[in-house]
Short mmCIF file of C-alpha atoms in Angstrom, two decimals:
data_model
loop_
_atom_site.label_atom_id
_atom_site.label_comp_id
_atom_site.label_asym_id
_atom_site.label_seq_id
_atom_site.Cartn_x
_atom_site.Cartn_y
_atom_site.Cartn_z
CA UNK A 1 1.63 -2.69 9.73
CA UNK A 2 3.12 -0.13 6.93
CA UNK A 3 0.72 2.04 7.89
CA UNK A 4 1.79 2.05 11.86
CA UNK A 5 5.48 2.52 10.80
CA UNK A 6 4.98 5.47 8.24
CA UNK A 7 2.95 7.11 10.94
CA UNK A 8 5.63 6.04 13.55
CA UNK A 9 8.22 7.41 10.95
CA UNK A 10 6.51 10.98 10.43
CA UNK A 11 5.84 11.72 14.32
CA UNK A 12 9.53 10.80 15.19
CA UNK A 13 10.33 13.11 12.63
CA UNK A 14 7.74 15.73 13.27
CA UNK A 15 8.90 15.87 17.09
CA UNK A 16 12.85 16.32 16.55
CA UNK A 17 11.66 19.42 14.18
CA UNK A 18 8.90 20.79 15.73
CA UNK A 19 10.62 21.02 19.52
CA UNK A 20 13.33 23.26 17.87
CA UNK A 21 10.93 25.46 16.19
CA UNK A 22 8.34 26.22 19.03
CA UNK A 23 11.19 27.00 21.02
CA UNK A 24 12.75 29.39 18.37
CA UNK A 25 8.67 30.66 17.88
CA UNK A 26 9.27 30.45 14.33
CA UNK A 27 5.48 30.72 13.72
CA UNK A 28 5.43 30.84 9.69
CA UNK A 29 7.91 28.15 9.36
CA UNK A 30 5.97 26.20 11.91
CA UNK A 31 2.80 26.10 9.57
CA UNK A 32 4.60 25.76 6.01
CA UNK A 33 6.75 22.80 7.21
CA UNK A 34 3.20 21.43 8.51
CA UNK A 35 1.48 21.88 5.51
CA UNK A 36 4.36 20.34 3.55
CA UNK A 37 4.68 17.23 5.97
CA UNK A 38 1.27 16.71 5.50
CA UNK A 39 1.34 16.64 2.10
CA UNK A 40 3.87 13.77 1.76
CA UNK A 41 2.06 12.48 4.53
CA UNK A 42 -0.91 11.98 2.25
CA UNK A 43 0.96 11.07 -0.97
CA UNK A 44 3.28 8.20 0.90
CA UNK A 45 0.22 6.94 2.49
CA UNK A 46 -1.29 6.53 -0.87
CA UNK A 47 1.97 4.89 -2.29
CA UNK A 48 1.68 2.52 0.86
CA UNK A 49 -1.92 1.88 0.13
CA UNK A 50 -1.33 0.63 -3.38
CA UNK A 51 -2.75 3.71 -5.41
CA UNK A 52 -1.16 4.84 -8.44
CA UNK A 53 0.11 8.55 -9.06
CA UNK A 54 1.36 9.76 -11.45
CA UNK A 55 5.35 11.14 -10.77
CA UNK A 56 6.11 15.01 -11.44
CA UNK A 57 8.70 13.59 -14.12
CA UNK A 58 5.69 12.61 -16.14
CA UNK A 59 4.43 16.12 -15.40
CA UNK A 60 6.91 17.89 -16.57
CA UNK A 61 7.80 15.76 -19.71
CA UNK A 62 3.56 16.44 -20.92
CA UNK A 63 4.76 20.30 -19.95
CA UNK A 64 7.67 19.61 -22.02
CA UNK A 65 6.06 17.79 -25.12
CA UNK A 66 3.57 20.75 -25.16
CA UNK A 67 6.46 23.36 -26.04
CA UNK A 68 8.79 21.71 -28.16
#
């Protein structure tokens, strides 16, 4: 059920954005703001799915640690 409403959640969202860009033919913004949906697409999915990441927080506190 999660599942159906992220999904239900992304294409709502995907369609208010996507209308105003084919009809501007904004062709490079078209594909980046795919590729980046997608992508949290993917990672919220995961979250749903019970699958642990690790947050970019943690990422950049290792980075951090490294240099001072």
């Amino acid at each position: 059920m999660q599942t159906f409403l992220l999904i239900l959640l992304f294409v709502s969202i995907s369609f208010l954005d996507y209308r105003y860009m084919i009809k501007e033919k904004k062709r490079k913004i078209l594909v980046i703001y795919t590729i980046i949906l997608s992508v949290a697409f993917v990672i919220t999915e995961l979250h749903v799915l019970g699958y642990r990441l690790k947050g970019l927080n943690q990422f950049v506190s290792y980075i951090m640690d490294l240099f001072v």
